[in-house]
PDB file of C-alpha atoms in Angstrom:
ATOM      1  CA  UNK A   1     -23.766  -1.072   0.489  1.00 88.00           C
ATOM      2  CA  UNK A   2     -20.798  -1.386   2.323  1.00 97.00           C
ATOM      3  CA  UNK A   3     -17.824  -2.323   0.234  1.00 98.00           C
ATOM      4  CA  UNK A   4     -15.427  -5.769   1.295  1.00 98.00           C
ATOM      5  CA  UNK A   5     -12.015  -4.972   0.470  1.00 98.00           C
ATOM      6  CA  UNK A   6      -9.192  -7.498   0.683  1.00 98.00           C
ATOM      7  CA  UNK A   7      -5.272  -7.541   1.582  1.00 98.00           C
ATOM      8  CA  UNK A   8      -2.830  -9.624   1.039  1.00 98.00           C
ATOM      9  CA  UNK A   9       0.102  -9.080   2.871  1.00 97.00           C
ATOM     10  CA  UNK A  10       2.188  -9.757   5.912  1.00 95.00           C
ATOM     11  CA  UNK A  11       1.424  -9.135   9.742  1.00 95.00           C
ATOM     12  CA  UNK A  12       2.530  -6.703  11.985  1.00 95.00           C
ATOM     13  CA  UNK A  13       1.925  -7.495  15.508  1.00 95.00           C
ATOM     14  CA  UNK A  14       2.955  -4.213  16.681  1.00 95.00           C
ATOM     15  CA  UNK A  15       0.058  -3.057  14.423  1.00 96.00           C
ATOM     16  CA  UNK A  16       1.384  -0.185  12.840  1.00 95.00           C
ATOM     17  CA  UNK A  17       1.646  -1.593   9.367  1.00 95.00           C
ATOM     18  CA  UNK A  18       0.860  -4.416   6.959  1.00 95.00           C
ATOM     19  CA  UNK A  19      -2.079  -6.090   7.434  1.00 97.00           C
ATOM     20  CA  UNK A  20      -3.233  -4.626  10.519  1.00 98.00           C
ATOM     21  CA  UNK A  21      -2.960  -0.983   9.132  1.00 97.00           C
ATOM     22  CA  UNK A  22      -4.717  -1.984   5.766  1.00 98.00           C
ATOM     23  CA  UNK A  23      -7.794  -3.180   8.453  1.00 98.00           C
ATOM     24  CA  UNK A  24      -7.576  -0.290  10.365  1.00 98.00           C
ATOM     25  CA  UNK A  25      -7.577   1.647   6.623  1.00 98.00           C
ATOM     26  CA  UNK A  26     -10.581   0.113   5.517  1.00 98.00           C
ATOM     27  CA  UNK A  27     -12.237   0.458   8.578  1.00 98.00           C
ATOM     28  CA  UNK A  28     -11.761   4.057   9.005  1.00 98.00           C
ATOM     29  CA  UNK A  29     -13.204   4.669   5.570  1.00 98.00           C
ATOM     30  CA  UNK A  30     -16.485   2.615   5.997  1.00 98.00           C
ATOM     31  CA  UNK A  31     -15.319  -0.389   4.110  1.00 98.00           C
ATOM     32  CA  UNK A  32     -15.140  -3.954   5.914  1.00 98.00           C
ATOM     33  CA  UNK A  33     -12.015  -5.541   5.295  1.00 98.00           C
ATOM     34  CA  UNK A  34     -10.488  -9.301   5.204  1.00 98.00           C
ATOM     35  CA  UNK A  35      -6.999 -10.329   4.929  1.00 98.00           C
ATOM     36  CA  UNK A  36      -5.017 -13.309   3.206  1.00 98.00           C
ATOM     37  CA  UNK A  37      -1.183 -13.753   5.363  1.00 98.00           C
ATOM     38  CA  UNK A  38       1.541 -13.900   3.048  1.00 97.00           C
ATOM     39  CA  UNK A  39       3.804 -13.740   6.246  1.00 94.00           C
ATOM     40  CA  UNK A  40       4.186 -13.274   9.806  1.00 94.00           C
ATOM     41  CA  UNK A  41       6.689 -11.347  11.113  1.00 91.00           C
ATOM     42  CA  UNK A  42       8.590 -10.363  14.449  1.00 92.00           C
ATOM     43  CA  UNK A  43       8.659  -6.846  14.507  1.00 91.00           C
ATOM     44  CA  UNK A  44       8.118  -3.670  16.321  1.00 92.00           C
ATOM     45  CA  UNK A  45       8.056   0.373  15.769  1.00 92.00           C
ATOM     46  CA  UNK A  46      12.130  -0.367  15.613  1.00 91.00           C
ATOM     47  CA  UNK A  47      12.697  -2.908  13.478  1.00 88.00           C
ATOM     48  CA  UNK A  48      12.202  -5.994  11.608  1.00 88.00           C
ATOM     49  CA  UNK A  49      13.725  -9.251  13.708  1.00 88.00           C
ATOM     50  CA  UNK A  50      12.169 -12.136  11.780  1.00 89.00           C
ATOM     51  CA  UNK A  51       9.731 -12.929   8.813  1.00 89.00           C
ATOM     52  CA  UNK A  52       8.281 -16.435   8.596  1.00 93.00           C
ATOM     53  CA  UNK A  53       7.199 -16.924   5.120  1.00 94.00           C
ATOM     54  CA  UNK A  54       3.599 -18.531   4.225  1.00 97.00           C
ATOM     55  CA  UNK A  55       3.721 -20.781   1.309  1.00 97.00           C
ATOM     56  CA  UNK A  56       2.404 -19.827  -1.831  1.00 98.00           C
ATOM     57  CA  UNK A  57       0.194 -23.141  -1.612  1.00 98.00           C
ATOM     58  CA  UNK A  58      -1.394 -21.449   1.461  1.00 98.00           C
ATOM     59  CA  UNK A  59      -1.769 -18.302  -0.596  1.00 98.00           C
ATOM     60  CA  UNK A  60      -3.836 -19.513  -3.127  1.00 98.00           C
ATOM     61  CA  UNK A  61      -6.197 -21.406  -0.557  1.00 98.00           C
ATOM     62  CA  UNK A  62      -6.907 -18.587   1.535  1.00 98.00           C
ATOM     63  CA  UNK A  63      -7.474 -16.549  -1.307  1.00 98.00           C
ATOM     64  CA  UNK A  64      -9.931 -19.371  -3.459  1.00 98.00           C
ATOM     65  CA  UNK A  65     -11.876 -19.967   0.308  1.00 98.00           C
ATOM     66  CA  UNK A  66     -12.477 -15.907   0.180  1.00 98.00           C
ATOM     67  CA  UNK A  67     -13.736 -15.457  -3.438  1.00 98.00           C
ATOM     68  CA  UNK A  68     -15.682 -18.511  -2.881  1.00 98.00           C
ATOM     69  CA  UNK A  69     -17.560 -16.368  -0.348  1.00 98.00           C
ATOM     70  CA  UNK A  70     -16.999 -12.841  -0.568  1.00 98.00           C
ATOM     71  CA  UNK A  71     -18.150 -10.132  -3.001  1.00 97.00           C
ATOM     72  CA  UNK A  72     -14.790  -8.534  -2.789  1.00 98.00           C
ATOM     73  CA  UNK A  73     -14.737  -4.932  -4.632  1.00 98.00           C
ATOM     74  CA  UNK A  74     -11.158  -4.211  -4.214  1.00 98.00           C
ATOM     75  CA  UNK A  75      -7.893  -5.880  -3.473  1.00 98.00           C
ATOM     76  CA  UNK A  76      -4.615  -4.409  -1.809  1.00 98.00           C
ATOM     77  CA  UNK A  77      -1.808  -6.197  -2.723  1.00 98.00           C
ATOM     78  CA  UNK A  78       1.410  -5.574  -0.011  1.00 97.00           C
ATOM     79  CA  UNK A  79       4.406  -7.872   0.942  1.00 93.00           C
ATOM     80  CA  UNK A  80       4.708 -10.749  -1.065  1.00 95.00           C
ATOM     81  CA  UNK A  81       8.094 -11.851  -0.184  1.00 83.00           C
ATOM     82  CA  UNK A  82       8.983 -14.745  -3.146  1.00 93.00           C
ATOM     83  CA  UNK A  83       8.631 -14.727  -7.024  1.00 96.00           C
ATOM     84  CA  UNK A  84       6.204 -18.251  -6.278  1.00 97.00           C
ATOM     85  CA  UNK A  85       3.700 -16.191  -3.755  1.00 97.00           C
ATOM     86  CA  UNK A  86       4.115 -13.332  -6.835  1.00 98.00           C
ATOM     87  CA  UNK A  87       2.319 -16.144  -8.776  1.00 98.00           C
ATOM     88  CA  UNK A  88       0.005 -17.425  -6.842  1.00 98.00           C
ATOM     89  CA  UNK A  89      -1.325 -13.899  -6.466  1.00 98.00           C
ATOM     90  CA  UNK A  90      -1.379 -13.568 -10.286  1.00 98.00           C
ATOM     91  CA  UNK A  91      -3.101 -16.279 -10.903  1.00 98.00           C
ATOM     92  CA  UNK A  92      -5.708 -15.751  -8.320  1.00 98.00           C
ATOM     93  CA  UNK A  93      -6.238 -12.489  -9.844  1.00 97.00           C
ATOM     94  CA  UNK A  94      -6.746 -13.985 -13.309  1.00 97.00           C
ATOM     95  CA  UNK A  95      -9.016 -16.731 -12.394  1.00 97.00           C
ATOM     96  CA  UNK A  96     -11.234 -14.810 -10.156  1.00 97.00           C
ATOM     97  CA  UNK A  97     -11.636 -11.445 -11.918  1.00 96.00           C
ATOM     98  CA  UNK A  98     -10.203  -8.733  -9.477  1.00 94.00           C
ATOM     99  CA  UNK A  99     -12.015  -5.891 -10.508  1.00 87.00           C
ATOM    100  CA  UNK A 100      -9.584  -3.527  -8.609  1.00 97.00           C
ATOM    101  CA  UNK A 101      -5.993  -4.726  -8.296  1.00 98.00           C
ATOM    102  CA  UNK A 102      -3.766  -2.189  -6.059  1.00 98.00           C
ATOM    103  CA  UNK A 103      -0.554  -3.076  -5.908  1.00 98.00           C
ATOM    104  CA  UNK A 104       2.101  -1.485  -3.343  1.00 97.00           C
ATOM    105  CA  UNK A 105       5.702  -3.544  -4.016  1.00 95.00           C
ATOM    106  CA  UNK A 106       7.097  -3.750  -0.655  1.00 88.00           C
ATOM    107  CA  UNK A 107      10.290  -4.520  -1.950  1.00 82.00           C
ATOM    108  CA  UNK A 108      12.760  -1.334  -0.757  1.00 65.00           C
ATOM    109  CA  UNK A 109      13.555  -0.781   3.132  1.00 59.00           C
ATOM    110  CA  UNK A 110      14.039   2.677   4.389  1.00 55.00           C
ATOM    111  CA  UNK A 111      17.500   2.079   4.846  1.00 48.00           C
ATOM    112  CA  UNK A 112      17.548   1.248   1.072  1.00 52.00           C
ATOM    113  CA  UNK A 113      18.358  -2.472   1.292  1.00 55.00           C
ATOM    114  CA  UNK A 114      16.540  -4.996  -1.118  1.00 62.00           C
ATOM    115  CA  UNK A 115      13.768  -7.203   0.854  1.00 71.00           C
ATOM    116  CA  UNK A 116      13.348  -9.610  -1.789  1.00 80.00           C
ATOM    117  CA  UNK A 117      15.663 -10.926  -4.430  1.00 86.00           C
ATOM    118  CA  UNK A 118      15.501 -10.095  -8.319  1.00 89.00           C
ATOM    119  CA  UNK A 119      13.234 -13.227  -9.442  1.00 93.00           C
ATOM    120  CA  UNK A 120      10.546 -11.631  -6.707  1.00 93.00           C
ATOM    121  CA  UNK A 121      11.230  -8.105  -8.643  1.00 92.00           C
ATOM    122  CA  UNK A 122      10.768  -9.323 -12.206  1.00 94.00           C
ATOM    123  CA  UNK A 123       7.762 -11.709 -11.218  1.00 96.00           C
ATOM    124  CA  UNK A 124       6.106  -8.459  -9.856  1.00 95.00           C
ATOM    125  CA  UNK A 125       6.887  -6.374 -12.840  1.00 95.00           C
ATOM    126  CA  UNK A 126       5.907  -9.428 -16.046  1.00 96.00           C
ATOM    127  CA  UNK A 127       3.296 -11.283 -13.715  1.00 96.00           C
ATOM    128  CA  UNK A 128       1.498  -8.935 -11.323  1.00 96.00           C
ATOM    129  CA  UNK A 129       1.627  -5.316 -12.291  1.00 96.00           C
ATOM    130  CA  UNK A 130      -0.228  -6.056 -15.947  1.00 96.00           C
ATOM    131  CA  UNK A 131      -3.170  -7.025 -13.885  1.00 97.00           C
ATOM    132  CA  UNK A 132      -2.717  -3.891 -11.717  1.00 98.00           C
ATOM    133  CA  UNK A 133      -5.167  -0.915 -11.997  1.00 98.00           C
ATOM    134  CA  UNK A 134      -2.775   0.975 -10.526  1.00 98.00           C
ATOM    135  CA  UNK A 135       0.630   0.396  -8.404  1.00 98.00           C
ATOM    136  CA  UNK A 136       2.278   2.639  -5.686  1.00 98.00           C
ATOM    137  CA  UNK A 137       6.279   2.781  -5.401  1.00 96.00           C
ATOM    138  CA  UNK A 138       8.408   5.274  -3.478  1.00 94.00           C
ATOM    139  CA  UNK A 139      11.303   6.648  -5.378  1.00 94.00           C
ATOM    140  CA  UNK A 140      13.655   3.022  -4.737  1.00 91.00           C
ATOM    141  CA  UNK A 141      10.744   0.440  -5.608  1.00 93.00           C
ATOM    142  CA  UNK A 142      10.260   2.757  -9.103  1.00 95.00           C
ATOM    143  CA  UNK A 143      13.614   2.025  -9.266  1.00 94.00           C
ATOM    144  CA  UNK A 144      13.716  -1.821  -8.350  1.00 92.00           C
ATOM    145  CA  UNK A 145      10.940  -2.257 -10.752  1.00 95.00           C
ATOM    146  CA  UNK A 146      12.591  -0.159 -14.104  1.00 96.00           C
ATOM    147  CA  UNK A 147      15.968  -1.496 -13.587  1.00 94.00           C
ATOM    148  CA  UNK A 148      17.735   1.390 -12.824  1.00 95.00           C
ATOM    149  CA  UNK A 149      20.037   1.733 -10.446  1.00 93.00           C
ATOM    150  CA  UNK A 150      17.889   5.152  -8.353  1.00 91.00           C
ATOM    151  CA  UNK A 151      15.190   7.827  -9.629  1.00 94.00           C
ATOM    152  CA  UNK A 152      15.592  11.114  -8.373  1.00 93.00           C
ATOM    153  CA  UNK A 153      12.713  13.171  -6.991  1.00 92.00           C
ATOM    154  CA  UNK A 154      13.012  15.608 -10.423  1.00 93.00           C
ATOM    155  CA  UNK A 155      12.611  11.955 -12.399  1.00 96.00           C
ATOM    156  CA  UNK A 156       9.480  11.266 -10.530  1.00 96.00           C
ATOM    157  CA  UNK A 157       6.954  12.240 -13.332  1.00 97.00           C
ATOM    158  CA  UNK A 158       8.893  10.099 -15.944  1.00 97.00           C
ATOM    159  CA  UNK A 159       9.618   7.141 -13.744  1.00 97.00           C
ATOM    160  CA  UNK A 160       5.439   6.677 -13.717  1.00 98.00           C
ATOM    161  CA  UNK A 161       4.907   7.569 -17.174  1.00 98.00           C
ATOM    162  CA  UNK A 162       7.842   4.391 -17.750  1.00 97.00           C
ATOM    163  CA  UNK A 163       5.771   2.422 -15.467  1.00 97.00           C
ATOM    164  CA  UNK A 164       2.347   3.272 -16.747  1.00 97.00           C
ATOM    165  CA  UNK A 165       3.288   2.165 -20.132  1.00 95.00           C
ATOM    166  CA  UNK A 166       3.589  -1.524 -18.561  1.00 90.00           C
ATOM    167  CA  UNK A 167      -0.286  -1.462 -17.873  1.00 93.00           C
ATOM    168  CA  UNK A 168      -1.446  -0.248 -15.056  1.00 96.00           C
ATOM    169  CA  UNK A 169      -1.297   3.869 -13.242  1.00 98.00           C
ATOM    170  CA  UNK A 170       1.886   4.172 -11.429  1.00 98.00           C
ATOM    171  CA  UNK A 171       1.423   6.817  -8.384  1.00 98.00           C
ATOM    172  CA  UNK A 172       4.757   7.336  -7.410  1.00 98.00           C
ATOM    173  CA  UNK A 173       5.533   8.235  -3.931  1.00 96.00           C
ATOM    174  CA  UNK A 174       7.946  11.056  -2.762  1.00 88.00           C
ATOM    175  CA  UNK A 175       8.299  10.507   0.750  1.00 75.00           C
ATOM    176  CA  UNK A 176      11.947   9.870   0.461  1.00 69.00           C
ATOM    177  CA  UNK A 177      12.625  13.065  -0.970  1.00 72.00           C
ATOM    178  CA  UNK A 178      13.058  16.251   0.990  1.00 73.00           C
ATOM    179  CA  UNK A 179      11.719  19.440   0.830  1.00 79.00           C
ATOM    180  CA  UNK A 180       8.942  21.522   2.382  1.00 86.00           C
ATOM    181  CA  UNK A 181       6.213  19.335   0.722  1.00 89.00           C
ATOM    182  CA  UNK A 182       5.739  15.618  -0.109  1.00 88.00           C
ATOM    183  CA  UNK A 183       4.935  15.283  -3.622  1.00 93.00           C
ATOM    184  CA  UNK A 184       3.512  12.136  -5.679  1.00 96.00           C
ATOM    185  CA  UNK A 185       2.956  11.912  -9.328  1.00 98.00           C
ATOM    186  CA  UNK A 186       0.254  10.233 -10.811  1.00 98.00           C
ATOM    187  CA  UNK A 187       0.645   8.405 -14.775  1.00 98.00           C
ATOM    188  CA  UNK A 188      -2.506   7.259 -16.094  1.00 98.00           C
ATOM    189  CA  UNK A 189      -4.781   7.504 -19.214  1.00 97.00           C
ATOM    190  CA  UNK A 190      -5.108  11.220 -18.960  1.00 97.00           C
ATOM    191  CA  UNK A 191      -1.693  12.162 -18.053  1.00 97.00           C
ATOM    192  CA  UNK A 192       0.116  13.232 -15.280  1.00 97.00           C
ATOM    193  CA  UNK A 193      -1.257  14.599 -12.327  1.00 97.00           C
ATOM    194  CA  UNK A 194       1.124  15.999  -9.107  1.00 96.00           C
ATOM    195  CA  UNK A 195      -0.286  15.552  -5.984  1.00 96.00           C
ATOM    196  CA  UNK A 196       1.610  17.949  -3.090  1.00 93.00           C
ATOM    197  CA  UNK A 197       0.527  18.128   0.467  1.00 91.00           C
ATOM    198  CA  UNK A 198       2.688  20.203   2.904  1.00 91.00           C
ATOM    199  CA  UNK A 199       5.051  17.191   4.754  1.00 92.00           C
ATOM    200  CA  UNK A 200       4.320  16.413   8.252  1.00 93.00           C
ATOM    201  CA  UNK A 201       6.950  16.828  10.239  1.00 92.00           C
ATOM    202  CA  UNK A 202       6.457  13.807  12.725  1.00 94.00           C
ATOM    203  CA  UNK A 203       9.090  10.262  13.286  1.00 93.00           C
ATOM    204  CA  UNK A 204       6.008   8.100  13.448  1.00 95.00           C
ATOM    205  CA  UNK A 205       5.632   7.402   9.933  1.00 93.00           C
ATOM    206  CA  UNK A 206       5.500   3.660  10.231  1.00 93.00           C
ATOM    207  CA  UNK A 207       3.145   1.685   8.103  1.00 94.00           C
ATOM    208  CA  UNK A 208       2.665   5.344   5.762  1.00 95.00           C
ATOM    209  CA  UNK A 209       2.751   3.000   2.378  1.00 95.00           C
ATOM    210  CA  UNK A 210       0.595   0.582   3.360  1.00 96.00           C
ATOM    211  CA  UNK A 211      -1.625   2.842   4.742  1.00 97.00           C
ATOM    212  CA  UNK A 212      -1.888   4.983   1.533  1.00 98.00           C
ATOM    213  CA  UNK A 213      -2.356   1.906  -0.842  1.00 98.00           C
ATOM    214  CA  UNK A 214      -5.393   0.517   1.097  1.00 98.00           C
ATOM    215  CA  UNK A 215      -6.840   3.430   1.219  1.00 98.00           C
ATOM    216  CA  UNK A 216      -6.581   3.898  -2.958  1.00 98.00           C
ATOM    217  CA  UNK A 217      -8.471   0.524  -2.570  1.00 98.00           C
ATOM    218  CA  UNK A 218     -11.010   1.314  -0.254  1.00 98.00           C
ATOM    219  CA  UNK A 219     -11.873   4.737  -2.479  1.00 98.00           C
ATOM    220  CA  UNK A 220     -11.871   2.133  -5.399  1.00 98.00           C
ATOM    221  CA  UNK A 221     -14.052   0.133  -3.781  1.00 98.00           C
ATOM    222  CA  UNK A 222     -16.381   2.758  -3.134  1.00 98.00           C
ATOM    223  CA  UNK A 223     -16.729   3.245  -7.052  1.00 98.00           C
ATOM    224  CA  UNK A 224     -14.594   6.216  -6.551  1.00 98.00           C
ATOM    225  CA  UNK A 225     -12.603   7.186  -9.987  1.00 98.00           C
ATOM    226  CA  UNK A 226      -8.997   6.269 -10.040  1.00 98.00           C
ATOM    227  CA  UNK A 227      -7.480  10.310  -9.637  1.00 98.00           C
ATOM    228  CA  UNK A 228     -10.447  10.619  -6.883  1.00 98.00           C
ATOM    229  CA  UNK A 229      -9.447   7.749  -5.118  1.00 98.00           C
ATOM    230  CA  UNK A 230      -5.963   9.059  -4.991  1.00 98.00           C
ATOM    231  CA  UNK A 231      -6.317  12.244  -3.939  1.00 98.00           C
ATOM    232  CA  UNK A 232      -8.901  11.225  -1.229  1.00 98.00           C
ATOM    233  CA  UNK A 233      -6.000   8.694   0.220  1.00 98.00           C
ATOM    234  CA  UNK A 234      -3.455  11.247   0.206  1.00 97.00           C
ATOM    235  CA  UNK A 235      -5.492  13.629   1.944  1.00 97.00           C
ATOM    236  CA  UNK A 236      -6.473  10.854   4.601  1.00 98.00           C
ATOM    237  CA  UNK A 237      -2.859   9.774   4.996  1.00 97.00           C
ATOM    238  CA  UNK A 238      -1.905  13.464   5.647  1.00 96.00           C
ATOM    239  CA  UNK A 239      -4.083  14.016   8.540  1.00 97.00           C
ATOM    240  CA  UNK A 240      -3.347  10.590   9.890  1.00 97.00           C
ATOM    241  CA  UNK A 241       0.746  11.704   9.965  1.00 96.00           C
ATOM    242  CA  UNK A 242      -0.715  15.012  11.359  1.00 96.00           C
ATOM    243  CA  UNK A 243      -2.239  13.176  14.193  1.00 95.00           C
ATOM    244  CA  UNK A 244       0.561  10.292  14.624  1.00 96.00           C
ATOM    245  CA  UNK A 245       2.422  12.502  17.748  1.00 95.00           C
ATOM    246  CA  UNK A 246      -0.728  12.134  19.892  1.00 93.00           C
ATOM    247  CA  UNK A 247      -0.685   8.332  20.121  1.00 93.00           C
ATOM    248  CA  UNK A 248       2.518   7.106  21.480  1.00 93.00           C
ATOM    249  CA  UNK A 249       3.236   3.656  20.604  1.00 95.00           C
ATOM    250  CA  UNK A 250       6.242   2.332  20.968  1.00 95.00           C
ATOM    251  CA  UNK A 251       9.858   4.014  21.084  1.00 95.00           C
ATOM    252  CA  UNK A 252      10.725   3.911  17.699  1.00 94.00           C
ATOM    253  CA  UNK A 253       9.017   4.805  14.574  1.00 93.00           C
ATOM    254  CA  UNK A 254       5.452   4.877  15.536  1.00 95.00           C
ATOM    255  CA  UNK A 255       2.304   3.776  13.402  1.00 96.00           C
ATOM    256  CA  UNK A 256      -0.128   7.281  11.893  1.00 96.00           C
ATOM    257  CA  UNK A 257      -3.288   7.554  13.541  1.00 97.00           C
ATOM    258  CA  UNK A 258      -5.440   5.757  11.157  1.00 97.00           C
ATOM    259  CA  UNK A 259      -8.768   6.869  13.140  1.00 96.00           C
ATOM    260  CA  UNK A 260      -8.140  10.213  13.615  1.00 94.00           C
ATOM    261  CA  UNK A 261     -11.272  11.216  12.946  1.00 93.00           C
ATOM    262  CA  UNK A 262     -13.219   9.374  15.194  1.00 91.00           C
ATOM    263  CA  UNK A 263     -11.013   8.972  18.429  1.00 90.00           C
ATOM    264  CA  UNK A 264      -8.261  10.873  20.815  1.00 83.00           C
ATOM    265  CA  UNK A 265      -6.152   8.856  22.490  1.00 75.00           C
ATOM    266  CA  UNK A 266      -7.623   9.611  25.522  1.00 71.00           C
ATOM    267  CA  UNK A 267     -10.356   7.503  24.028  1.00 67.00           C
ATOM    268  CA  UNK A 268     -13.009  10.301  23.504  1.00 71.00           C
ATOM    269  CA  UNK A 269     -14.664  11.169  20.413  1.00 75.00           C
ATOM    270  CA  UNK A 270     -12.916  13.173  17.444  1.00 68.00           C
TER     271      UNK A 270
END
């Protein structure tokens, strides 16, 4: 049976991440997908230029009209954007019984600056990540979230043991590191467990996070164990960023290749 998986998060229009990469995730790995808007956004592959919030009231109806409805194995949980829409999403997940929460706090830009403010932060640490099965920073979120001012690639490991000990696995990401191989750690019941792949060497890395999270759910959804899921998502993600040069969207920082698998870009099969 094919598995519905769920995202909450903002839009992309230029498609490369947020909701529109967590579709083209689920698709990709045989799941069918829906989406609840937490924003819309102006954007492109070179930048962010507006963000029109949805309100939390919104939040909770789009979510209530799809559990009403949907058998929904797995929920991704990306930009939230406000400590009330933080809430909302809580107590969605609390009245409906989310069987698989994945959480990716969208709260770090590249650059390093803070996208939301520190009563968003602390609502997604006390409120949302206890429901979590498992949540996904790179090395600034871990940060955000812990209260410490940075985490170093070498503090990797103990950032997600810190972070697993408030509930749910931590994977944390090391895309911001450097080095001849990107390297996540994974904190859960049975440990840690270091996940290296050799890093793709490729500018279109837009959307990479969300992209990796819904993926977690989708293997989640497909009743695949928590460490399985992960390493199936990082292996995806890999040969997505392995395929990204071939697609050529945009002039700036383009989207991975989510269906690399099945299509060129010429528009022929894989």
């Amino acid at each position: 049976m094919t598995p519905t998986i769920l995202t909450v998060a903002g839009s992309d229009p230029s498609g490369g991440a947020g909701i529109q990469a967590d579709l083209k995730t689920f698709s990709a790995l045989g799941a069918y997908g829906g989406a609840v808007l937490t924003a819309l956004t102006a954007q492109n592959t070179r930048g962010v230029t507006g963000v029109l919030p949805v309100p939390a009231s919104f939040v909770t109806e789009q979510l209530d009209a799809l559990f009403a409805d949907l058998d929904v194995a797995a929920v991704k949980v990306g930009m939230l954007g406000g400590a009330d829409v933080v809430e909302a999403v809580a107590d969605a997940a609390r009245r409906h019984g989310i069987r698989h929460l994945v959480v990716d706090p969208v709260m770090v830009a590249t650059s390093g600056d803070r996208l939301v403010d520190d009563a968003t932060v602390e609502a997604i640490r006390d409120r949302l990540l206890p429901l979590a099965c498992v949540v996904t920073p790179n090395l600034p979120e871990a940060a955000a979230l812990l209260g410490l001012p940075a985490v170093a690639p070498e503090e990797a490991a103990d950032a997600a043991a810190e972070l697993h000990a408030k509930g749910p696995a931590a994977l944390v990401k090391g895309g911001h590191a450097a080095g001849p191989d990107a390297v996540d750690v994974l904190a859960d019941d049975d440990g840690l467990l270091e996940l290296r792949e050799r890093r793709v060497e490729t500018a279109n890395t837009h959307g990479t996070g969300c992209t990796l999270s819904s993926a977690i759910a989708a293997g989640l959804g497909h009743g695949r164990p928590l460490r399985d899921a992960v390493r199936d998502a990082k292996t995806y993600l890999t040969e997505a960023l392995r395929a990204a040069d071939q697609l050529h969207v945009g002039t700036g920082h383009g989207p991975v290749h989510h269906f690399h698998a099945w299509w060129t870009p010429e528009g022929t099969p894989a």
